Tab-separated table of C-alpha atoms in Angstrom:
chain	number	residue	atom	x	y	z
A	53	MET	CA	-94.186	-72.519	32.727
A	54	MET	CA	-95.957	-69.315	33.813
A	55	GLY	CA	-98.676	-71.489	35.317
A	56	ALA	CA	-96.041	-73.161	37.507
A	57	VAL	CA	-94.657	-69.740	38.489
A	58	VAL	CA	-97.975	-68.432	39.838
A	59	GLU	CA	-99.010	-71.783	41.367
A	60	SER	CA	-99.996	-71.307	45.027
A	61	GLU	CA	-97.304	-73.460	46.664
A	62	ASN	CA	-94.546	-71.918	44.551
A	63	MET	CA	-95.713	-68.404	45.425
A	64	ARG	CA	-95.908	-69.248	49.122
A	65	ALA	CA	-92.333	-70.560	49.034
A	66	ALA	CA	-91.216	-67.406	47.208
A	67	TYR	CA	-93.007	-65.233	49.759
A	68	ARG	CA	-91.279	-67.010	52.687
A	69	ARG	CA	-87.914	-66.534	50.989
A	70	VAL	CA	-88.434	-62.819	50.307
A	71	VAL	CA	-89.681	-62.136	53.837
A	72	GLY	CA	-86.817	-64.164	55.312
A	73	ASN	CA	-84.238	-62.217	53.320
A	74	LYS	CA	-85.768	-58.901	54.495
A	75	GLY	CA	-83.955	-56.236	52.482
A	76	SER	CA	-84.599	-52.613	51.647
A	77	ALA	CA	-87.600	-51.079	49.924
A	78	GLY	CA	-87.489	-50.379	46.185
A	79	VAL	CA	-88.572	-47.307	44.249
A	80	ASP	CA	-92.144	-47.509	45.578
A	81	GLY	CA	-91.014	-47.392	49.211
A	82	MET	CA	-92.931	-50.551	50.142
A	83	SER	CA	-91.277	-52.541	52.945
A	84	VAL	CA	-91.292	-56.312	53.336
A	85	ALA	CA	-93.732	-55.938	56.235
A	86	GLU	CA	-96.214	-54.237	53.904
A	87	LEU	CA	-96.066	-56.956	51.244
A	88	LYS	CA	-98.694	-59.307	52.675
A	89	PRO	CA	-101.423	-56.647	53.111
A	90	TYR	CA	-100.705	-55.410	49.579
A	91	LEU	CA	-100.998	-58.908	48.108
A	92	VAL	CA	-104.327	-59.520	49.856
A	93	GLY	CA	-105.869	-56.728	47.799
A	94	ASN	CA	-103.821	-56.992	44.599
A	95	TRP	CA	-102.611	-60.554	44.002
A	96	ARG	CA	-105.565	-61.549	41.799
A	97	ARG	CA	-104.832	-58.635	39.465
A	98	ILE	CA	-101.077	-59.321	39.419
A	99	ARG	CA	-101.687	-63.014	38.732
A	100	GLU	CA	-103.932	-62.235	35.790
A	101	GLU	CA	-101.390	-59.811	34.352
A	102	LEU	CA	-98.655	-62.462	34.625
A	103	LEU	CA	-100.766	-65.169	32.991
A	104	GLU	CA	-101.814	-62.832	30.194
A	105	GLY	CA	-98.268	-61.528	29.643
A	106	ARG	CA	-99.214	-57.962	30.575
A	107	TYR	CA	-97.265	-57.515	33.810
A	108	ARG	CA	-94.685	-54.707	33.750
A	109	PRO	CA	-92.094	-54.495	36.528
A	110	GLN	CA	-91.016	-51.207	38.070
A	111	ALA	CA	-87.520	-49.763	37.784
A	112	VAL	CA	-84.886	-50.880	40.290
A	113	LEU	CA	-83.467	-48.512	42.877
A	114	ARG	CA	-79.768	-47.786	42.404
A	115	VAL	CA	-77.646	-48.322	45.508
A	116	GLU	CA	-73.867	-47.927	45.505
A	117	ILE	CA	-71.837	-49.957	47.995
A	118	PRO	CA	-68.176	-48.948	48.539
A	119	LYS	CA	-65.622	-51.657	47.735
A	120	ALA	CA	-62.772	-52.320	50.142
A	121	GLY	CA	-60.243	-51.931	47.326
A	122	GLY	CA	-61.747	-48.679	46.085
A	123	GLY	CA	-64.598	-47.879	43.763
A	124	VAL	CA	-68.233	-48.858	44.255
A	125	ARG	CA	-70.410	-51.859	43.563
A	126	LYS	CA	-73.688	-50.869	41.900
A	127	LEU	CA	-76.746	-52.720	43.129
A	128	GLY	CA	-80.267	-52.525	41.744
A	129	ILE	CA	-82.932	-53.097	44.390
A	130	PRO	CA	-86.281	-54.240	42.918
A	131	THR	CA	-89.561	-53.478	44.678
A	132	VAL	CA	-90.675	-56.191	47.110
A	133	VAL	CA	-93.447	-57.231	44.698
A	134	ASP	CA	-90.917	-57.664	41.897
A	135	ARG	CA	-88.596	-59.520	44.256
A	136	LEU	CA	-91.464	-61.904	44.998
A	137	ILE	CA	-92.175	-62.522	41.307
A	138	GLN	CA	-88.486	-62.884	40.464
A	139	GLN	CA	-88.062	-65.394	43.274
A	140	ALA	CA	-91.048	-67.394	42.007
A	141	VAL	CA	-89.610	-67.409	38.466
A	142	HIS	CA	-86.182	-68.351	39.848
A	143	GLN	CA	-87.573	-71.375	41.696
A	144	VAL	CA	-89.235	-72.780	38.580
A	145	MET	CA	-86.382	-71.999	36.175
A	146	SER	CA	-83.760	-73.493	38.528
A	147	LEU	CA	-85.471	-76.872	38.211
A	148	VAL	CA	-85.119	-76.604	34.433
A	149	PHE	CA	-81.555	-75.267	34.163
A	150	ASP	CA	-79.611	-76.402	37.232
A	151	PRO	CA	-79.418	-80.138	36.382
A	152	HIS	CA	-77.619	-79.218	33.150
A	153	PHE	CA	-75.040	-76.868	34.702
A	154	SER	CA	-71.386	-77.884	34.952
A	155	GLU	CA	-70.059	-79.794	37.954
A	156	SER	CA	-67.361	-77.100	38.141
A	157	SER	CA	-69.896	-74.300	38.704
A	158	TYR	CA	-70.424	-73.536	42.396
A	159	GLY	CA	-72.048	-70.114	42.694
A	160	PHE	CA	-75.707	-69.569	43.617
A	161	ARG	CA	-76.714	-73.191	43.182
A	162	PRO	CA	-78.590	-75.453	45.609
A	163	GLY	CA	-76.275	-77.789	47.495
A	164	ARG	CA	-73.153	-75.952	46.333
A	165	SER	CA	-70.941	-73.445	48.079
A	166	ALA	CA	-67.828	-71.314	47.924
A	167	HIS	CA	-66.126	-73.751	50.316
A	168	GLN	CA	-66.575	-76.589	47.829
A	169	ALA	CA	-64.985	-74.442	45.114
A	170	VAL	CA	-62.025	-73.540	47.325
A	171	ARG	CA	-61.422	-77.167	48.308
A	172	LYS	CA	-61.580	-78.260	44.667
A	173	ALA	CA	-59.097	-75.530	43.694
A	174	ARG	CA	-56.646	-76.807	46.316
A	175	GLU	CA	-57.152	-80.341	44.989
A	176	TYR	CA	-56.247	-79.255	41.455
A	177	VAL	CA	-53.063	-77.540	42.641
A	178	ALA	CA	-52.084	-80.571	44.729
A	179	SER	CA	-52.472	-82.735	41.604
A	180	GLY	CA	-49.672	-80.799	39.874
A	181	ARG	CA	-51.593	-78.018	38.158
A	182	ARG	CA	-49.515	-75.303	39.762
A	183	TRP	CA	-50.447	-72.452	37.424
A	184	VAL	CA	-53.800	-70.707	37.349
A	185	VAL	CA	-55.566	-68.701	34.663
A	186	ASP	CA	-57.414	-66.215	36.864
A	187	LEU	CA	-60.219	-64.677	34.776
A	188	ASP	CA	-61.943	-61.502	35.881
A	189	LEU	CA	-64.758	-60.331	33.623
A	190	GLU	CA	-64.882	-56.569	33.204
A	191	LYS	CA	-68.026	-55.149	34.868
A	192	PHE	CA	-69.795	-58.420	34.158
A	193	PHE	CA	-73.219	-57.603	35.608
A	194	ASP	CA	-73.187	-54.208	33.855
A	195	ARG	CA	-72.107	-55.582	30.453
A	196	VAL	CA	-74.342	-58.616	29.897
A	197	ASN	CA	-75.804	-58.414	26.392
A	198	HIS	CA	-79.573	-58.890	26.606
A	199	ASP	CA	-79.956	-60.590	23.218
A	200	VAL	CA	-77.147	-63.059	23.908
A	201	LEU	CA	-78.563	-63.859	27.342
A	202	MET	CA	-82.153	-64.255	26.146
A	203	ALA	CA	-81.047	-66.588	23.355
A	204	ARG	CA	-79.524	-68.889	26.017
A	205	VAL	CA	-82.636	-68.689	28.202
A	206	ALA	CA	-84.894	-69.476	25.210
A	207	ARG	CA	-83.078	-72.768	24.596
A	208	ARG	CA	-84.932	-74.315	27.545
A	209	VAL	CA	-87.769	-71.870	28.226
A	210	LYS	CA	-90.468	-72.002	25.541
A	211	ASP	CA	-93.193	-70.036	27.344
A	212	LYS	CA	-93.197	-66.651	25.613
A	213	ARG	CA	-94.822	-65.037	28.661
A	214	VAL	CA	-91.847	-65.990	30.816
A	215	LEU	CA	-89.363	-64.851	28.180
A	216	ARG	CA	-91.189	-61.534	27.806
A	217	LEU	CA	-91.232	-61.041	31.586
A	218	ILE	CA	-87.490	-61.711	31.929
A	219	ARG	CA	-86.657	-59.251	29.176
A	220	ARG	CA	-88.868	-56.637	30.831
A	221	TYR	CA	-86.952	-57.160	34.065
A	222	LEU	CA	-83.684	-56.675	32.197
A	223	GLN	CA	-84.969	-53.467	30.600
A	224	ALA	CA	-86.976	-52.101	33.554
A	225	GLY	CA	-84.534	-49.236	34.061
A	226	VAL	CA	-82.631	-47.909	37.048
A	227	MET	CA	-83.748	-45.022	39.229
A	228	GLY	CA	-81.044	-42.771	40.624
A	229	ASP	CA	-81.621	-39.284	42.062
A	230	GLY	CA	-85.295	-39.544	41.159
A	231	VAL	CA	-84.649	-40.122	37.436
A	232	VAL	CA	-85.187	-43.467	35.649
A	233	GLU	CA	-82.388	-44.368	33.251
A	234	VAL	CA	-83.037	-46.663	30.298
A	235	VAL	CA	-81.026	-49.906	30.456
A	236	ARG	CA	-79.801	-51.528	27.236
A	237	GLU	CA	-77.325	-54.022	28.700
A	238	GLY	CA	-76.519	-55.663	32.022
A	239	THR	CA	-78.484	-57.510	34.675
A	240	PRO	CA	-78.733	-55.536	37.941
A	241	GLN	CA	-77.228	-57.153	41.032
A	242	GLY	CA	-79.713	-57.224	43.876
A	243	GLY	CA	-82.646	-59.194	42.463
A	244	PRO	CA	-83.269	-62.946	43.022
A	245	LEU	CA	-83.206	-63.687	39.283
A	246	SER	CA	-79.834	-62.117	38.489
A	247	PRO	CA	-77.583	-64.944	39.843
A	248	LEU	CA	-79.471	-67.585	37.860
A	249	LEU	CA	-79.274	-65.526	34.668
A	250	SER	CA	-75.521	-65.109	35.140
A	251	ASN	CA	-75.131	-68.883	35.501
A	252	ILE	CA	-77.221	-69.488	32.376
A	253	LEU	CA	-74.992	-67.176	30.352
A	254	LEU	CA	-71.667	-68.383	31.751
A	255	ASP	CA	-72.626	-72.043	31.452
A	256	GLU	CA	-71.525	-71.688	27.848
A	257	LEU	CA	-68.032	-70.811	29.105
A	258	ASP	CA	-68.128	-73.858	31.389
A	259	LYS	CA	-69.137	-76.159	28.550
A	260	GLU	CA	-66.346	-74.791	26.352
A	261	LEU	CA	-63.762	-75.416	29.079
A	262	GLU	CA	-65.101	-78.953	29.560
A	263	ARG	CA	-64.964	-79.555	25.814
A	264	ARG	CA	-61.292	-78.590	25.860
A	265	GLY	CA	-60.599	-80.912	28.801
A	266	HIS	CA	-59.636	-78.210	31.319
A	267	THR	CA	-59.948	-78.409	35.094
A	268	PHE	CA	-61.528	-75.265	36.505
A	269	CYS	CA	-63.689	-73.728	39.215
A	270	ARG	CA	-66.265	-71.026	38.599
A	271	TYR	CA	-68.210	-69.110	41.212
A	272	ALA	CA	-70.541	-66.561	39.539
A	273	ASP	CA	-68.245	-64.453	37.321
A	274	ASP	CA	-65.053	-65.552	39.111
A	275	SER	CA	-63.360	-68.291	37.035
A	276	ASN	CA	-60.056	-70.070	37.658
A	277	VAL	CA	-58.564	-72.559	35.179
A	278	TYR	CA	-55.729	-74.753	36.523
A	279	VAL	CA	-52.912	-75.827	34.190
A	280	ARG	CA	-49.422	-77.335	34.454
A	281	SER	CA	-47.276	-74.584	32.926
A	282	ARG	CA	-47.185	-70.851	32.315
A	283	ARG	CA	-47.099	-71.399	28.556
A	284	ALA	CA	-50.270	-73.500	28.704
A	285	GLY	CA	-51.894	-70.851	30.872
A	286	GLU	CA	-51.054	-68.071	28.445
A	287	ARG	CA	-52.514	-70.059	25.541
A	288	VAL	CA	-55.712	-70.653	27.527
A	289	MET	CA	-55.966	-66.995	28.487
A	290	GLU	CA	-55.677	-65.773	24.899
A	291	SER	CA	-58.138	-68.301	23.514
A	292	LEU	CA	-60.709	-67.537	26.260
A	293	LYS	CA	-60.495	-63.813	25.564
A	294	GLY	CA	-61.480	-64.527	21.989
A	295	PHE	CA	-64.230	-66.951	22.966
A	296	LEU	CA	-65.789	-64.599	25.520
A	297	GLY	CA	-65.683	-61.640	23.174
A	298	LYS	CA	-67.046	-63.431	20.121
A	299	ARG	CA	-69.605	-65.792	21.649
A	300	LEU	CA	-70.787	-63.972	24.782
A	301	ARG	CA	-69.756	-60.372	24.033
A	302	LEU	CA	-67.913	-60.106	27.326
A	303	ARG	CA	-64.510	-58.557	27.994
A	304	VAL	CA	-61.739	-59.801	30.249
A	305	ASN	CA	-60.421	-57.234	32.718
A	306	GLU	CA	-56.729	-57.068	31.753
A	307	GLU	CA	-55.655	-55.438	35.027
A	308	LYS	CA	-57.297	-57.983	37.329
A	309	SER	CA	-56.777	-61.139	35.242
A	310	ALA	CA	-53.476	-63.002	35.123
A	311	VAL	CA	-51.649	-66.273	34.559
A	312	ASP	CA	-49.798	-66.813	37.825
A	313	ARG	CA	-49.047	-69.148	40.690
A	314	PRO	CA	-52.155	-69.984	42.777
A	315	TRP	CA	-50.451	-68.863	45.987
A	316	LYS	CA	-50.055	-65.395	44.464
A	317	ARG	CA	-53.749	-65.085	43.583
A	318	VAL	CA	-56.958	-64.814	45.591
A	319	PHE	CA	-59.960	-67.053	44.996
A	320	LEU	CA	-63.154	-66.367	46.968
A	321	GLY	CA	-61.216	-64.673	49.748
A	322	TYR	CA	-58.707	-67.509	50.143
A	323	THR	CA	-55.235	-68.147	48.866
A	324	MET	CA	-52.933	-71.104	49.535
A	325	THR	CA	-49.337	-71.969	50.373
A	326	TRP	CA	-46.725	-73.031	47.809
A	327	HIS	CA	-46.187	-76.505	49.314
A	328	LYS	CA	-46.591	-79.707	47.279
A	329	GLU	CA	-49.699	-80.354	49.363
A	330	PRO	CA	-50.897	-76.734	49.581
A	331	ARG	CA	-52.649	-75.439	52.670
A	332	LEU	CA	-55.484	-72.949	52.483
A	333	ARG	CA	-55.062	-69.597	54.184
A	334	VAL	CA	-56.932	-66.318	54.454
A	335	ALA	CA	-55.863	-63.894	51.735
A	336	PRO	CA	-54.281	-60.618	52.951
A	337	SER	CA	-56.986	-58.665	51.116
A	338	SER	CA	-59.649	-60.498	53.147
A	339	VAL	CA	-57.869	-59.555	56.369
A	340	MET	CA	-57.740	-55.936	55.205
A	341	LYS	CA	-61.487	-55.937	54.478
A	342	LEU	CA	-62.253	-57.240	57.964
A	343	LYS	CA	-59.991	-54.637	59.568
A	344	MET	CA	-61.654	-51.835	57.609
A	345	LYS	CA	-65.076	-53.037	58.743
A	346	LEU	CA	-63.934	-53.302	62.350
A	347	LYS	CA	-62.215	-49.912	62.280
A	348	GLU	CA	-65.506	-48.298	61.355
A	349	ALA	CA	-67.184	-50.154	64.223
A	350	PHE	CA	-64.450	-49.076	66.645
A	351	ARG	CA	-64.894	-45.448	65.638
A	352	ARG	CA	-68.556	-45.759	66.577
A	353	GLY	CA	-67.600	-47.546	69.807
A	354	ARG	CA	-65.642	-44.695	71.389
A	355	GLY	CA	-67.301	-43.386	74.515
A	356	ARG	CA	-69.699	-46.342	74.753
A	357	ASN	CA	-69.972	-49.195	77.229
A	358	VAL	CA	-67.285	-51.663	76.125
A	359	GLY	CA	-69.268	-54.715	77.214
A	360	ARG	CA	-72.237	-53.791	75.017
A	361	PHE	CA	-69.890	-52.907	72.155
A	362	VAL	CA	-68.238	-56.352	72.385
A	363	LYS	CA	-71.681	-57.940	71.972
A	364	GLU	CA	-72.164	-55.939	68.759
A	365	LEU	CA	-68.842	-57.238	67.428
A	366	LYS	CA	-69.833	-60.868	68.019
A	367	PRO	CA	-71.963	-61.465	64.875
A	368	ILE	CA	-69.314	-59.810	62.663
A	369	LEU	CA	-66.525	-62.003	64.032
A	370	LEU	CA	-68.595	-65.199	64.081
A	371	GLY	CA	-69.699	-64.695	60.480
A	372	TRP	CA	-66.145	-64.024	59.335
A	373	ILE	CA	-64.604	-67.027	61.071
A	374	GLN	CA	-67.420	-69.282	59.877
A	375	TYR	CA	-66.561	-68.423	56.283
A	376	PHE	CA	-62.785	-68.725	56.768
A	377	ARG	CA	-62.928	-71.892	58.871
A	378	LEU	CA	-61.189	-73.827	56.069
A	379	SER	CA	-57.941	-71.942	56.671
A	380	GLU	CA	-55.099	-74.242	57.707
A	381	VAL	CA	-52.668	-71.409	58.508
A	382	LYS	CA	-53.562	-70.166	61.982
A	383	GLY	CA	-51.100	-67.323	62.543
A	384	ILE	CA	-53.377	-64.645	61.098
A	385	PHE	CA	-56.138	-65.483	63.579
A	386	GLU	CA	-53.780	-65.011	66.515
A	387	GLU	CA	-52.575	-61.735	65.011
A	388	LEU	CA	-56.149	-60.481	64.503
A	389	ASP	CA	-57.112	-61.466	68.042
A	390	GLY	CA	-54.224	-59.381	69.383
A	391	TRP	CA	-55.150	-56.433	67.161
A	392	ILE	CA	-58.802	-56.497	68.276
A	393	ARG	CA	-57.874	-56.682	71.973
A	394	ARG	CA	-55.457	-53.789	71.483
A	395	LYS	CA	-58.228	-51.708	69.863
A	396	LEU	CA	-60.463	-52.411	72.874
A	397	ARG	CA	-57.690	-51.473	75.311
A	398	CYS	CA	-57.330	-48.272	73.300
A	399	ILE	CA	-61.010	-47.486	73.973
A	400	PHE	CA	-60.467	-47.929	77.711
A	401	TRP	CA	-57.404	-45.658	77.641
A	402	ARG	CA	-59.301	-42.942	75.768
A	403	GLN	CA	-62.265	-43.160	78.108
A	404	TRP	CA	-60.081	-42.633	81.164
A	405	LYS	CA	-58.872	-39.294	79.662
A	406	ARG	CA	-56.862	-37.822	82.569
A	407	SER	CA	-53.655	-39.114	84.131
A	408	TYR	CA	-55.278	-39.421	87.573
A	409	ALA	CA	-58.122	-41.546	86.212
A	410	ARG	CA	-55.676	-43.717	84.281
A	411	ALA	CA	-53.451	-44.318	87.295
A	412	ARG	CA	-56.449	-45.058	89.537
A	413	ASN	CA	-57.969	-47.519	87.051
A	414	LEU	CA	-54.654	-49.253	86.420
A	415	MET	CA	-54.272	-49.759	90.173
A	416	ARG	CA	-57.787	-51.179	90.311
A	417	ARG	CA	-56.742	-53.632	87.629
A	418	GLY	CA	-53.843	-54.872	89.747
A	419	LEU	CA	-50.842	-52.677	88.899
A	420	GLY	CA	-48.681	-51.306	91.683
A	421	GLU	CA	-48.968	-47.590	92.478
A	422	LYS	CA	-45.515	-46.675	91.165
A	423	THR	CA	-45.976	-48.602	87.887
A	424	ALA	CA	-49.500	-47.248	87.447
A	425	TRP	CA	-48.442	-43.609	87.833
A	426	ARG	CA	-45.411	-44.044	85.572
A	427	SER	CA	-47.639	-45.601	82.899
A	428	ALA	CA	-50.390	-42.995	83.272
A	429	THR	CA	-47.979	-40.096	82.812
A	430	ASN	CA	-45.744	-41.458	80.052
A	431	GLY	CA	-46.999	-38.888	77.530
A	432	ARG	CA	-47.541	-41.530	74.829
A	433	GLY	CA	-50.659	-41.780	72.657
A	434	PRO	CA	-53.616	-44.149	73.129
A	435	TRP	CA	-52.516	-46.699	70.506
A	436	TRP	CA	-49.006	-47.003	71.969
A	437	ASN	CA	-50.371	-47.441	75.467
A	438	ALA	CA	-52.947	-49.981	74.279
A	439	GLY	CA	-50.063	-52.217	73.194
A	440	ALA	CA	-47.857	-51.563	76.206
A	441	PRO	CA	-47.278	-54.124	78.995
A	442	HIS	CA	-49.281	-52.178	81.592
A	443	MET	CA	-52.498	-52.358	79.538
A	444	SER	CA	-51.877	-55.992	78.575
A	445	PHE	CA	-51.482	-56.793	82.279
A	446	ALA	CA	-54.576	-54.795	83.226
A	447	PHE	CA	-56.698	-56.324	80.467
A	448	PRO	CA	-55.381	-59.804	79.626
A	449	LYS	CA	-57.049	-62.196	77.213
A	450	ARG	CA	-59.051	-63.861	79.983
A	451	PHE	CA	-60.684	-60.498	80.780
A	452	PHE	CA	-62.026	-60.224	77.229
A	453	ASP	CA	-62.962	-63.926	77.182
A	454	HIS	CA	-65.072	-63.340	80.312
A	455	MET	CA	-66.630	-60.291	78.622
A	456	GLY	CA	-67.728	-62.504	75.712
A	457	LEU	CA	-65.285	-61.344	73.025
A	458	VAL	CA	-64.981	-63.919	70.246
A	459	SER	CA	-61.424	-65.249	69.942
A	460	LEU	CA	-60.876	-66.083	66.262
A	461	LEU	CA	-58.072	-68.515	67.067
A	462	ASP	CA	-60.066	-70.358	69.732
A	463	ARG	CA	-63.134	-70.416	67.510
A	464	ILE	CA	-61.416	-71.863	64.439
A	465	GLN	CA	-59.711	-74.545	66.527
A	466	CYS	CA	-63.109	-75.466	67.956
A	467	LEU	CA	-64.747	-75.536	64.518
A	468	GLN	CA	-62.017	-77.688	63.009
A	469	ASN	CA	-61.927	-80.089	65.962
A	470	ASN	CA	-65.671	-80.633	65.614
A	471	SER	CA	-65.650	-81.031	61.829
């Protein structure tokens, strides 16, 4: 298998993938742009070390990303050379493992997506399975047992050089504040190999659920089992806790896991309505995450040219609506559109600063002199004025449409009409 990993075409494909993904430098400070010149002078040596089983990866760089709901997500960024090798290993191992994965596993697999998982979840609920066992694994990527994982990998990988390399990646250590910490469990998020390893480990959970005849959807470490009653759900929950603890040495997060109605839970950013034929909708927590991201952008946008700022918002809004295009409940998109336009009107109001400038600009935007002066001197704050009739008249939706602001409601209607 190691021969297939270092084969020229496989390495070229891995290189294109790593360069395309860009990403930050690891502990050695080498950027993606510096990878090719480095390989020109060092690839022969690296290849020999891989084939002889002598290659030793460097530690990953610890990066902490704040979560919208509080806390941080710990990422481990490998060096670009290690990302290249991991990607090459991933490409070869995927061909071996992926055909044997469960049909109900959707995360990090070719030809599969979160949208497929969400649609399948709605299908299960529509079929009468109106209770869900929502499993959240406690610090999954931090708690993976190396011996348990490697035993699952070794079932299909017989090349000891590949097995030794994977274990070295698992135990490479994490550098934080200039100090390398020894790692005895977990698989760091941030490397190309980590998603595949998580699927290899959790495939055993999938096979157990299939053996029991359950209908379920799993995306990475996010698993939902759909059942017909609360009692059935509670039995499943208890038995899976025992299975995960005994067989995979994983713990269920008691606070985040539950047996509940699907419309009261969130799956991959979506929830659904309670109707017999449920409709997908954006979960409130997903709306909150978008607002938090936009609020930070709006703070940076004060005092800047609004037209240029709107262009910077475009990729954020397009990416968000592309992911949530499955939503069949449209009200939230109209509400978000109004909120975004109000935030932009607030920027205009702040930029005008003085009452004279506000009155003059309102008159330029079509308000009568008396109305403009009364509005400019009302003594209210920027947010109140941004939602008041005078600013809505001065800056209607068509003004922002002409400026190029993405309307979430218009965009989703367009996407769904074309699908």
